[in-house]
PDB file of C-alpha atoms in Angstrom:
ATOM      1  CA  MET A 192      17.548 -18.346  20.835  1.00 46.00           C
ATOM      2  CA  SER A 193      18.146 -15.433  23.163  1.00 46.00           C
ATOM      3  CA  ASP A 194      15.915 -15.101  26.225  1.00 50.00           C
ATOM      4  CA  ARG A 195      15.912 -11.315  25.824  1.00 64.00           C
ATOM      5  CA  LYS A 196      12.534  -9.674  25.279  1.00 78.00           C
ATOM      6  CA  ILE A 197      11.057 -10.375  21.844  1.00 84.00           C
ATOM      7  CA  VAL A 198       7.578 -10.499  20.325  1.00 88.00           C
ATOM      8  CA  ASP A 199       6.097 -13.895  21.203  1.00 90.00           C
ATOM      9  CA  PRO A 200       6.863 -16.127  18.183  1.00 90.00           C
ATOM     10  CA  ASN A 201       3.686 -18.107  18.853  1.00 91.00           C
ATOM     11  CA  LEU A 202       1.697 -15.082  17.643  1.00 92.00           C
ATOM     12  CA  TYR A 203       3.050 -15.830  14.178  1.00 93.00           C
ATOM     13  CA  ASP A 204       1.100 -19.035  13.673  1.00 94.00           C
ATOM     14  CA  ALA A 205       0.038 -20.822  10.496  1.00 95.00           C
ATOM     15  CA  ASP A 206      -3.285 -18.983  10.389  1.00 94.00           C
ATOM     16  CA  TYR A 207      -1.400 -15.680  10.426  1.00 93.00           C
ATOM     17  CA  TYR A 208       0.772 -16.650   7.456  1.00 95.00           C
ATOM     18  CA  TYR A 209      -2.009 -18.237   5.427  1.00 95.00           C
ATOM     19  CA  HIS A 210      -4.764 -15.690   6.071  1.00 92.00           C
ATOM     20  CA  ASP A 211      -3.573 -12.467   7.745  1.00 89.00           C
ATOM     21  CA  ASN A 212      -0.115 -11.699   6.388  1.00 91.00           C
ATOM     22  CA  GLU A 213       0.601  -9.507   3.370  1.00 91.00           C
ATOM     23  CA  GLY A 214       1.048 -11.632   0.272  1.00 93.00           C
ATOM     24  CA  CYS A 215      -1.047 -14.571   1.513  1.00 95.00           C
ATOM     25  CA  HIS A 216      -3.542 -14.288  -1.363  1.00 95.00           C
ATOM     26  CA  GLU A 217      -0.808 -14.341  -4.008  1.00 95.00           C
ATOM     27  CA  TYR A 218       0.814 -17.274  -2.221  1.00 96.00           C
ATOM     28  CA  ALA A 219      -2.472 -19.192  -2.348  1.00 95.00           C
ATOM     29  CA  ARG A 220      -2.798 -18.534  -6.077  1.00 95.00           C
ATOM     30  CA  GLY A 221       0.701 -19.893  -6.781  1.00 95.00           C
ATOM     31  CA  LEU A 222       4.166 -18.358  -6.755  1.00 95.00           C
ATOM     32  CA  ASP A 223       4.607 -18.651 -10.520  1.00 94.00           C
ATOM     33  CA  VAL A 224       1.139 -17.265 -11.167  1.00 94.00           C
ATOM     34  CA  ALA A 225       1.047 -14.276  -8.838  1.00 94.00           C
ATOM     35  CA  ILE A 226       3.896 -12.363  -7.219  1.00 95.00           C
ATOM     36  CA  HIS A 227       3.118  -9.819  -4.527  1.00 94.00           C
ATOM     37  CA  PRO A 228       4.264  -6.300  -5.526  1.00 93.00           C
ATOM     38  CA  LYS A 229       6.644  -6.035  -2.555  1.00 94.00           C
ATOM     39  CA  TYR A 230       8.650  -9.060  -3.717  1.00 96.00           C
ATOM     40  CA  LYS A 231       8.644  -7.898  -7.319  1.00 95.00           C
ATOM     41  CA  HIS A 232       9.838  -4.460  -6.234  1.00 95.00           C
ATOM     42  CA  VAL A 233      12.712  -5.576  -4.003  1.00 96.00           C
ATOM     43  CA  LEU A 234      13.886  -8.077  -6.604  1.00 97.00           C
ATOM     44  CA  GLU A 235      14.082  -5.192  -9.065  1.00 96.00           C
ATOM     45  CA  ILE A 236      16.080  -3.168  -6.527  1.00 96.00           C
ATOM     46  CA  ALA A 237      18.415  -5.998  -5.523  1.00 96.00           C
ATOM     47  CA  CYS A 238      18.810  -7.833  -8.861  1.00 95.00           C
ATOM     48  CA  PRO A 239      20.042 -11.097  -7.282  1.00 96.00           C
ATOM     49  CA  GLN A 240      22.453 -12.971  -9.528  1.00 95.00           C
ATOM     50  CA  GLU A 241      23.328 -16.605 -10.058  1.00 96.00           C
ATOM     51  CA  GLY A 242      25.725 -17.756  -7.332  1.00 95.00           C
ATOM     52  CA  ASP A 243      24.905 -14.935  -4.907  1.00 97.00           C
ATOM     53  CA  GLU A 244      24.817 -15.829  -1.226  1.00 97.00           C
ATOM     54  CA  ILE A 245      21.553 -14.414   0.132  1.00 98.00           C
ATOM     55  CA  LEU A 246      20.034 -14.191   3.610  1.00 98.00           C
ATOM     56  CA  ASP A 247      16.344 -13.481   4.124  1.00 98.00           C
ATOM     57  CA  VAL A 248      15.721 -12.354   7.719  1.00 97.00           C
ATOM     58  CA  GLY A 249      12.143 -13.045   8.794  1.00 96.00           C
ATOM     59  CA  CYS A 250      11.548 -15.220   5.747  1.00 97.00           C
ATOM     60  CA  GLY A 251       7.920 -16.007   6.595  1.00 96.00           C
ATOM     61  CA  ARG A 252       6.345 -18.304   4.018  1.00 97.00           C
ATOM     62  CA  GLY A 253       9.526 -18.297   1.939  1.00 97.00           C
ATOM     63  CA  GLU A 254       8.462 -16.490  -1.225  1.00 98.00           C
ATOM     64  CA  LEU A 255      11.752 -14.611  -1.488  1.00 97.00           C
ATOM     65  CA  LEU A 256      13.691 -17.854  -1.015  1.00 98.00           C
ATOM     66  CA  TYR A 257      11.788 -19.283  -3.943  1.00 98.00           C
ATOM     67  CA  TYR A 258      12.288 -16.326  -6.270  1.00 97.00           C
ATOM     68  CA  CYS A 259      15.988 -15.932  -5.483  1.00 97.00           C
ATOM     69  CA  ALA A 260      16.618 -19.650  -5.923  1.00 97.00           C
ATOM     70  CA  LYS A 261      14.903 -19.465  -9.308  1.00 96.00           C
ATOM     71  CA  ARG A 262      17.591 -16.947 -10.257  1.00 96.00           C
ATOM     72  CA  GLY A 263      20.339 -19.369  -9.284  1.00 96.00           C
ATOM     73  CA  ALA A 264      21.236 -17.878  -5.894  1.00 97.00           C
ATOM     74  CA  HIS A 265      22.122 -19.778  -2.717  1.00 97.00           C
ATOM     75  CA  VAL A 266      19.616 -18.710  -0.078  1.00 98.00           C
ATOM     76  CA  LEU A 267      19.123 -19.035   3.668  1.00 98.00           C
ATOM     77  CA  GLY A 268      15.774 -18.092   5.178  1.00 97.00           C
ATOM     78  CA  LEU A 269      15.753 -17.363   8.907  1.00 97.00           C
ATOM     79  CA  ASP A 270      12.696 -16.921  11.106  1.00 97.00           C
ATOM     80  CA  TYR A 271      11.995 -17.497  14.782  1.00 95.00           C
ATOM     81  CA  SER A 272       8.436 -18.649  14.107  1.00 95.00           C
ATOM     82  CA  ARG A 273       8.118 -22.419  13.887  1.00 97.00           C
ATOM     83  CA  ALA A 274       5.045 -22.029  11.673  1.00 97.00           C
ATOM     84  CA  ALA A 275       6.989 -19.805   9.270  1.00 97.00           C
ATOM     85  CA  ILE A 276       9.812 -22.313   8.939  1.00 97.00           C
ATOM     86  CA  ASP A 277       7.403 -25.204   8.388  1.00 97.00           C
ATOM     87  CA  ILE A 278       5.657 -23.281   5.599  1.00 98.00           C
ATOM     88  CA  ALA A 279       8.935 -22.024   4.110  1.00 98.00           C
ATOM     89  CA  ARG A 280      10.224 -25.598   3.896  1.00 98.00           C
ATOM     90  CA  GLN A 281       7.046 -26.540   2.031  1.00 97.00           C
ATOM     91  CA  THR A 282       7.707 -23.611  -0.302  1.00 98.00           C
ATOM     92  CA  ILE A 283      11.226 -24.895  -0.974  1.00 97.00           C
ATOM     93  CA  GLN A 284       9.708 -28.195  -2.057  1.00 97.00           C
ATOM     94  CA  MET A 285       7.850 -26.305  -4.811  1.00 96.00           C
ATOM     95  CA  LEU A 286      11.190 -25.607  -6.493  1.00 97.00           C
ATOM     96  CA  PRO A 287      12.619 -27.883  -9.175  1.00 95.00           C
ATOM     97  CA  VAL A 288      14.548 -30.699  -7.518  1.00 95.00           C
ATOM     98  CA  GLU A 289      17.932 -29.466  -8.732  1.00 94.00           C
ATOM     99  CA  MET A 290      17.422 -26.080  -7.011  1.00 95.00           C
ATOM    100  CA  ARG A 291      16.337 -27.290  -3.588  1.00 96.00           C
ATOM    101  CA  ALA A 292      19.846 -28.119  -2.380  1.00 93.00           C
ATOM    102  CA  PHE A 293      20.807 -24.444  -2.580  1.00 94.00           C
ATOM    103  CA  VAL A 294      18.004 -23.223  -0.295  1.00 97.00           C
ATOM    104  CA  LYS A 295      17.540 -23.671   3.442  1.00 97.00           C
ATOM    105  CA  ALA A 296      15.060 -22.414   6.019  1.00 97.00           C
ATOM    106  CA  GLU A 297      16.268 -22.390   9.615  1.00 97.00           C
ATOM    107  CA  MET A 298      14.628 -21.380  12.854  1.00 96.00           C
ATOM    108  CA  GLY A 299      16.410 -18.683  14.843  1.00 93.00           C
ATOM    109  CA  ASP A 300      16.797 -15.067  15.884  1.00 91.00           C
ATOM    110  CA  VAL A 301      19.172 -13.243  13.548  1.00 92.00           C
ATOM    111  CA  ALA A 302      20.795 -11.368  16.449  1.00 89.00           C
ATOM    112  CA  ASP A 303      21.953 -14.638  18.050  1.00 89.00           C
ATOM    113  CA  HIS A 304      22.286 -16.967  15.080  1.00 92.00           C
ATOM    114  CA  ASN A 305      25.648 -18.541  14.191  1.00 92.00           C
ATOM    115  CA  PHE A 306      26.147 -18.009  10.461  1.00 93.00           C
ATOM    116  CA  SER A 307      28.530 -20.074   8.361  1.00 87.00           C
ATOM    117  CA  HIS A 308      28.551 -17.692   5.390  1.00 88.00           C
ATOM    118  CA  ARG A 309      28.950 -14.053   4.504  1.00 95.00           C
ATOM    119  CA  TYR A 310      26.297 -12.647   2.238  1.00 97.00           C
ATOM    120  CA  ASP A 311      26.033 -10.627  -0.954  1.00 97.00           C
ATOM    121  CA  LEU A 312      22.459  -9.672  -0.131  1.00 98.00           C
ATOM    122  CA  ILE A 313      20.558  -9.510   3.140  1.00 98.00           C
ATOM    123  CA  PHE A 314      16.815  -8.936   2.956  1.00 98.00           C
ATOM    124  CA  MET A 315      14.759  -7.730   5.892  1.00 97.00           C
ATOM    125  CA  LEU A 316      11.296  -7.109   4.475  1.00 97.00           C
ATOM    126  CA  ASP A 317       8.650  -5.837   6.870  1.00 95.00           C
ATOM    127  CA  VAL A 318      10.585  -7.214   9.830  1.00 95.00           C
ATOM    128  CA  PHE A 319      12.092  -4.055  11.351  1.00 95.00           C
ATOM    129  CA  GLU A 320       8.738  -3.078  12.887  1.00 94.00           C
ATOM    130  CA  HIS A 321       8.469  -6.450  14.651  1.00 93.00           C
ATOM    131  CA  MET A 322      11.761  -6.052  16.564  1.00 93.00           C
ATOM    132  CA  ASN A 323      12.541  -3.988  19.643  1.00 93.00           C
ATOM    133  CA  ASP A 324      15.500  -1.607  19.752  1.00 93.00           C
ATOM    134  CA  ASP A 325      17.771  -4.062  21.540  1.00 93.00           C
ATOM    135  CA  GLN A 326      17.154  -6.689  18.859  1.00 93.00           C
ATOM    136  CA  LEU A 327      17.731  -4.173  16.100  1.00 94.00           C
ATOM    137  CA  GLU A 328      21.003  -2.932  17.574  1.00 94.00           C
ATOM    138  CA  ARG A 329      22.325  -6.475  17.952  1.00 94.00           C
ATOM    139  CA  THR A 330      21.083  -7.363  14.468  1.00 95.00           C
ATOM    140  CA  CYS A 331      22.940  -4.430  12.914  1.00 95.00           C
ATOM    141  CA  GLU A 332      26.092  -5.516  14.736  1.00 94.00           C
ATOM    142  CA  LYS A 333      25.620  -9.002  13.316  1.00 96.00           C
ATOM    143  CA  PHE A 334      25.168  -7.571   9.822  1.00 96.00           C
ATOM    144  CA  LYS A 335      28.599  -5.931  10.096  1.00 94.00           C
ATOM    145  CA  LYS A 336      30.107  -9.399  10.534  1.00 94.00           C
ATOM    146  CA  ILE A 337      28.216 -11.323   7.887  1.00 96.00           C
ATOM    147  CA  LEU A 338      27.811  -8.831   5.031  1.00 97.00           C
ATOM    148  CA  LYS A 339      30.396  -9.105   2.262  1.00 96.00           C
ATOM    149  CA  GLU A 340      32.475  -6.041   1.477  1.00 92.00           C
ATOM    150  CA  ASN A 341      30.363  -5.122  -1.531  1.00 92.00           C
ATOM    151  CA  GLY A 342      27.184  -6.612  -0.145  1.00 96.00           C
ATOM    152  CA  ARG A 343      23.888  -4.843   0.400  1.00 97.00           C
ATOM    153  CA  ILE A 344      21.128  -4.898   2.984  1.00 98.00           C
ATOM    154  CA  ILE A 345      17.590  -4.279   1.694  1.00 98.00           C
ATOM    155  CA  ILE A 346      15.087  -3.165   4.332  1.00 97.00           C
ATOM    156  CA  THR A 347      11.418  -2.304   3.943  1.00 97.00           C
ATOM    157  CA  THR A 348       9.199  -1.230   6.823  1.00 96.00           C
ATOM    158  CA  PRO A 349       6.068   0.884   7.426  1.00 94.00           C
ATOM    159  CA  ASN A 350       6.577   4.600   7.988  1.00 94.00           C
ATOM    160  CA  LEU A 351       5.442   6.018  11.324  1.00 93.00           C
ATOM    161  CA  TYR A 352       5.138   9.467   9.720  1.00 91.00           C
ATOM    162  CA  TYR A 353       2.595   8.069   7.271  1.00 88.00           C
ATOM    163  CA  GLU A 354       0.503   6.502  10.012  1.00 87.00           C
ATOM    164  CA  LYS A 355       0.613   9.579  12.261  1.00 87.00           C
ATOM    165  CA  TYR A 356       0.275  12.331   9.683  1.00 85.00           C
ATOM    166  CA  LEU A 357      -0.313  11.494   6.044  1.00 81.00           C
ATOM    167  CA  GLN A 358      -2.968   8.818   6.418  1.00 78.00           C
ATOM    168  CA  PRO A 359      -5.227  10.904   8.710  1.00 78.00           C
ATOM    169  CA  LEU A 360      -4.687  13.946   6.477  1.00 79.00           C
ATOM    170  CA  LYS A 361      -5.651  11.948   3.395  1.00 76.00           C
ATOM    171  CA  MET A 362      -8.807  10.747   5.123  1.00 72.00           C
ATOM    172  CA  ALA A 363      -9.763  14.286   6.105  1.00 71.00           C
ATOM    173  CA  LEU A 364      -9.144  15.639   2.600  1.00 70.00           C
ATOM    174  CA  ASP A 365     -11.262  12.813   1.227  1.00 67.00           C
ATOM    175  CA  LEU A 366     -14.386  14.039   3.050  1.00 68.00           C
ATOM    176  CA  PRO A 367     -15.863  16.019   0.109  1.00 69.00           C
ATOM    177  CA  PHE A 368     -15.468  13.004  -2.171  1.00 69.00           C
ATOM    178  CA  ARG A 369     -17.014  10.722   0.461  1.00 67.00           C
ATOM    179  CA  PHE A 370     -19.990  13.072   0.755  1.00 66.00           C
ATOM    180  CA  LEU A 371     -20.505  13.037  -3.011  1.00 73.00           C
ATOM    181  CA  LYS A 372     -20.128   9.249  -3.162  1.00 72.00           C
ATOM    182  CA  TRP A 373     -22.793   8.636  -0.535  1.00 67.00           C
ATOM    183  CA  THR A 374     -25.064  11.280  -2.095  1.00 78.00           C
ATOM    184  CA  PHE A 375     -24.889   9.538  -5.475  1.00 73.00           C
ATOM    185  CA  ARG A 376     -25.591   6.206  -3.784  1.00 78.00           C
ATOM    186  CA  VAL A 377     -28.837   7.685  -2.419  1.00 77.00           C
ATOM    187  CA  ILE A 378     -29.753   9.195  -5.800  1.00 84.00           C
ATOM    188  CA  ARG A 379     -29.170   5.882  -7.575  1.00 83.00           C
ATOM    189  CA  GLY A 380     -31.208   4.009  -4.986  1.00 81.00           C
ATOM    190  CA  LYS A 381     -28.296   1.894  -3.780  1.00 81.00           C
ATOM    191  CA  TYR A 382     -28.521   3.302  -0.253  1.00 80.00           C
ATOM    192  CA  ARG A 383     -31.597   4.327   1.724  1.00 84.00           C
ATOM    193  CA  PRO A 384     -30.565   5.947   5.017  1.00 80.00           C
ATOM    194  CA  LYS A 385     -33.010   5.683   7.897  1.00 82.00           C
ATOM    195  CA  SER A 386     -32.392   9.305   8.815  1.00 81.00           C
ATOM    196  CA  ALA A 387     -30.357  12.359   7.860  1.00 75.00           C
ATOM    197  CA  GLY A 388     -28.170  11.616  10.866  1.00 73.00           C
ATOM    198  CA  GLU A 389     -27.323   8.145   9.576  1.00 74.00           C
ATOM    199  CA  PHE A 390     -26.488   9.577   6.157  1.00 68.00           C
ATOM    200  CA  LEU A 391     -24.150  12.198   7.625  1.00 66.00           C
ATOM    201  CA  GLU A 392     -22.497   9.629   9.877  1.00 69.00           C
ATOM    202  CA  ASN A 393     -21.618   7.493   6.863  1.00 69.00           C
ATOM    203  CA  ALA A 394     -20.766  10.371   4.524  1.00 64.00           C
ATOM    204  CA  LEU A 395     -18.619  12.409   6.894  1.00 60.00           C
ATOM    205  CA  LYS A 396     -16.990   9.854   9.133  1.00 65.00           C
ATOM    206  CA  VAL A 397     -13.191   9.791   8.897  1.00 51.00           C
ATOM    207  CA  ARG A 398     -12.053   6.186   8.993  1.00 51.00           C
ATOM    208  CA  VAL A 399      -8.370   5.821   9.753  1.00 49.00           C
ATOM    209  CA  VAL A 400      -7.325   2.216   9.194  1.00 49.00           C
ATOM    210  CA  GLY A 401      -5.636   0.730  12.234  1.00 50.00           C
ATOM    211  CA  ARG A 402      -4.091  -2.597  13.077  1.00 50.00           C
ATOM    212  CA  GLY A 403      -6.294  -3.534  16.007  1.00 50.00           C
ATOM    213  CA  GLU A 404      -5.003  -4.962  19.251  1.00 53.00           C
ATOM    214  CA  ALA A 405      -3.558  -8.099  17.668  1.00 57.00           C
ATOM    215  CA  GLY A 406      -1.695  -6.038  15.088  1.00 65.00           C
ATOM    216  CA  LYS A 407      -0.318  -3.691  17.727  1.00 68.00           C
ATOM    217  CA  ALA A 408       1.089  -6.650  19.633  1.00 80.00           C
ATOM    218  CA  LEU A 409       3.084  -7.613  16.533  1.00 86.00           C
ATOM    219  CA  HIS A 410       4.094  -4.162  15.283  1.00 86.00           C
ATOM    220  CA  VAL A 411       6.090  -2.972  18.276  1.00 87.00           C
ATOM    221  CA  ASN A 412       8.522  -0.637  16.517  1.00 91.00           C
ATOM    222  CA  VAL A 413       6.979   1.204  13.580  1.00 93.00           C
ATOM    223  CA  SER A 414       9.754   3.663  12.778  1.00 93.00           C
ATOM    224  CA  THR A 415      10.861   6.673  10.771  1.00 95.00           C
ATOM    225  CA  PRO A 416      13.553   7.097   8.112  1.00 95.00           C
ATOM    226  CA  ARG A 417      15.672   8.946  10.658  1.00 95.00           C
ATOM    227  CA  LYS A 418      15.542   6.066  13.141  1.00 95.00           C
ATOM    228  CA  ILE A 419      16.552   3.559  10.488  1.00 95.00           C
ATOM    229  CA  ARG A 420      19.481   5.743   9.527  1.00 95.00           C
ATOM    230  CA  VAL A 421      20.562   5.898  13.178  1.00 95.00           C
ATOM    231  CA  MET A 422      20.316   2.129  13.545  1.00 94.00           C
ATOM    232  CA  LEU A 423      22.443   1.705  10.414  1.00 95.00           C
ATOM    233  CA  LYS A 424      24.947   4.371  11.449  1.00 94.00           C
ATOM    234  CA  ASP A 425      27.916   2.164  10.535  1.00 94.00           C
ATOM    235  CA  PHE A 426      26.701   1.726   6.964  1.00 96.00           C
ATOM    236  CA  LYS A 427      26.271   3.922   3.938  1.00 96.00           C
ATOM    237  CA  VAL A 428      22.494   4.124   3.572  1.00 96.00           C
ATOM    238  CA  ASP A 429      20.137   5.282   0.846  1.00 96.00           C
ATOM    239  CA  ILE A 430      16.634   5.766   2.280  1.00 96.00           C
ATOM    240  CA  TRP A 431      13.449   6.828   0.552  1.00 95.00           C
ATOM    241  CA  CYS A 432       9.703   6.557   1.100  1.00 93.00           C
ATOM    242  CA  GLU A 433       7.123   5.162  -1.289  1.00 92.00           C
ATOM    243  CA  ASP A 434       3.361   5.489  -1.544  1.00 88.00           C
ATOM    244  CA  PRO A 435       1.363   3.909  -4.383  1.00 81.00           C
ATOM    245  CA  SER A 436      -1.489   6.394  -3.965  1.00 76.00           C
ATOM    246  CA  TRP A 437      -2.106   8.962  -6.713  1.00 72.00           C
ATOM    247  CA  ALA A 438      -3.798  11.334  -4.287  1.00 72.00           C
ATOM    248  CA  PRO A 439      -2.245  14.815  -4.706  1.00 75.00           C
ATOM    249  CA  ILE A 440      -1.222  15.006  -1.045  1.00 75.00           C
ATOM    250  CA  SER A 441       0.562  11.646  -1.385  1.00 76.00           C
ATOM    251  CA  LEU A 442       2.441  12.785  -4.466  1.00 80.00           C
ATOM    252  CA  ILE A 443       3.553  15.922  -2.620  1.00 81.00           C
ATOM    253  CA  ALA A 444       4.444  14.385   0.754  1.00 79.00           C
ATOM    254  CA  LYS A 445       5.479  10.811   0.000  1.00 82.00           C
ATOM    255  CA  LYS A 446       9.194  11.664  -0.029  1.00 84.00           C
ATOM    256  CA  TRP A 447       9.015  12.048   3.767  1.00 84.00           C
ATOM    257  CA  TRP A 448       5.627  10.601   4.731  1.00 84.00           C
ATOM    258  CA  GLY A 449       5.168   7.790   2.214  1.00 87.00           C
ATOM    259  CA  ARG A 450       3.540   4.606   3.434  1.00 90.00           C
ATOM    260  CA  GLN A 451       6.627   2.408   3.072  1.00 94.00           C
ATOM    261  CA  ILE A 452      10.265   3.084   3.892  1.00 96.00           C
ATOM    262  CA  VAL A 453      12.920   1.458   1.711  1.00 97.00           C
ATOM    263  CA  ALA A 454      16.560   1.407   2.805  1.00 97.00           C
ATOM    264  CA  VAL A 455      19.568   0.044   0.951  1.00 97.00           C
ATOM    265  CA  ALA A 456      22.694  -0.204   3.111  1.00 97.00           C
ATOM    266  CA  GLN A 457      26.331  -0.956   2.284  1.00 95.00           C
ATOM    267  CA  TYR A 458      29.605  -0.695   4.134  1.00 86.00           C
ATOM    268  CA  LYS A 459      30.975   2.829   4.369  1.00 76.00           C
TER     269      LYS A 459
END
């Protein structure tokens, strides 16, 4: 692995993957019982086929390896976290015996890894934000070498515009509804404030959800659609933003400020 600056892989430990990483609850329930919406969505976008060669960059627990293998694809999961690879290899063992030979999980940094295949599909789900610009530039160069002529790269990542603008705006616009909610709680006897000041503090406080210090250490490069397009300048890219919220402001602004960015890249 390169000795260039990267997020410390030891921060991605087993506790992170089992308890603090998106999709951990579905994973605990069972991959054939519950599929996290992000995996369901990208599988619908990508439509992996039997015999496809697939690379999952930042494979984490290995859910995508599992689901692609179930469709008959040959899959390589790559992650520089030892804990991720250990868990992903356990996930591979959940597959029927005849499918396991077509799936591997290897430890490494995609920018420096020596690949033996070219790929029909390359997934990079919620990984972009964990890589610095130097890593991303070298990764995109590597993609040019290992993506098949008609292959596709599927990227999802949080949207900086959402975190800076839409989320705070949504919280501010929600104030009247928060006031009514807390008022009805008092009327119904479910909340007895000690003072008018305490009531107003709860009813009018804007709470913008943040990642905390630990989350900030991991999410070093939350980006915008424009930045992703620049990074993928050598590819033909379709980029859009998504936001599951039905709030009116989300429906209006999600095209640019939606919570999640989705990019599908191919050779020009």
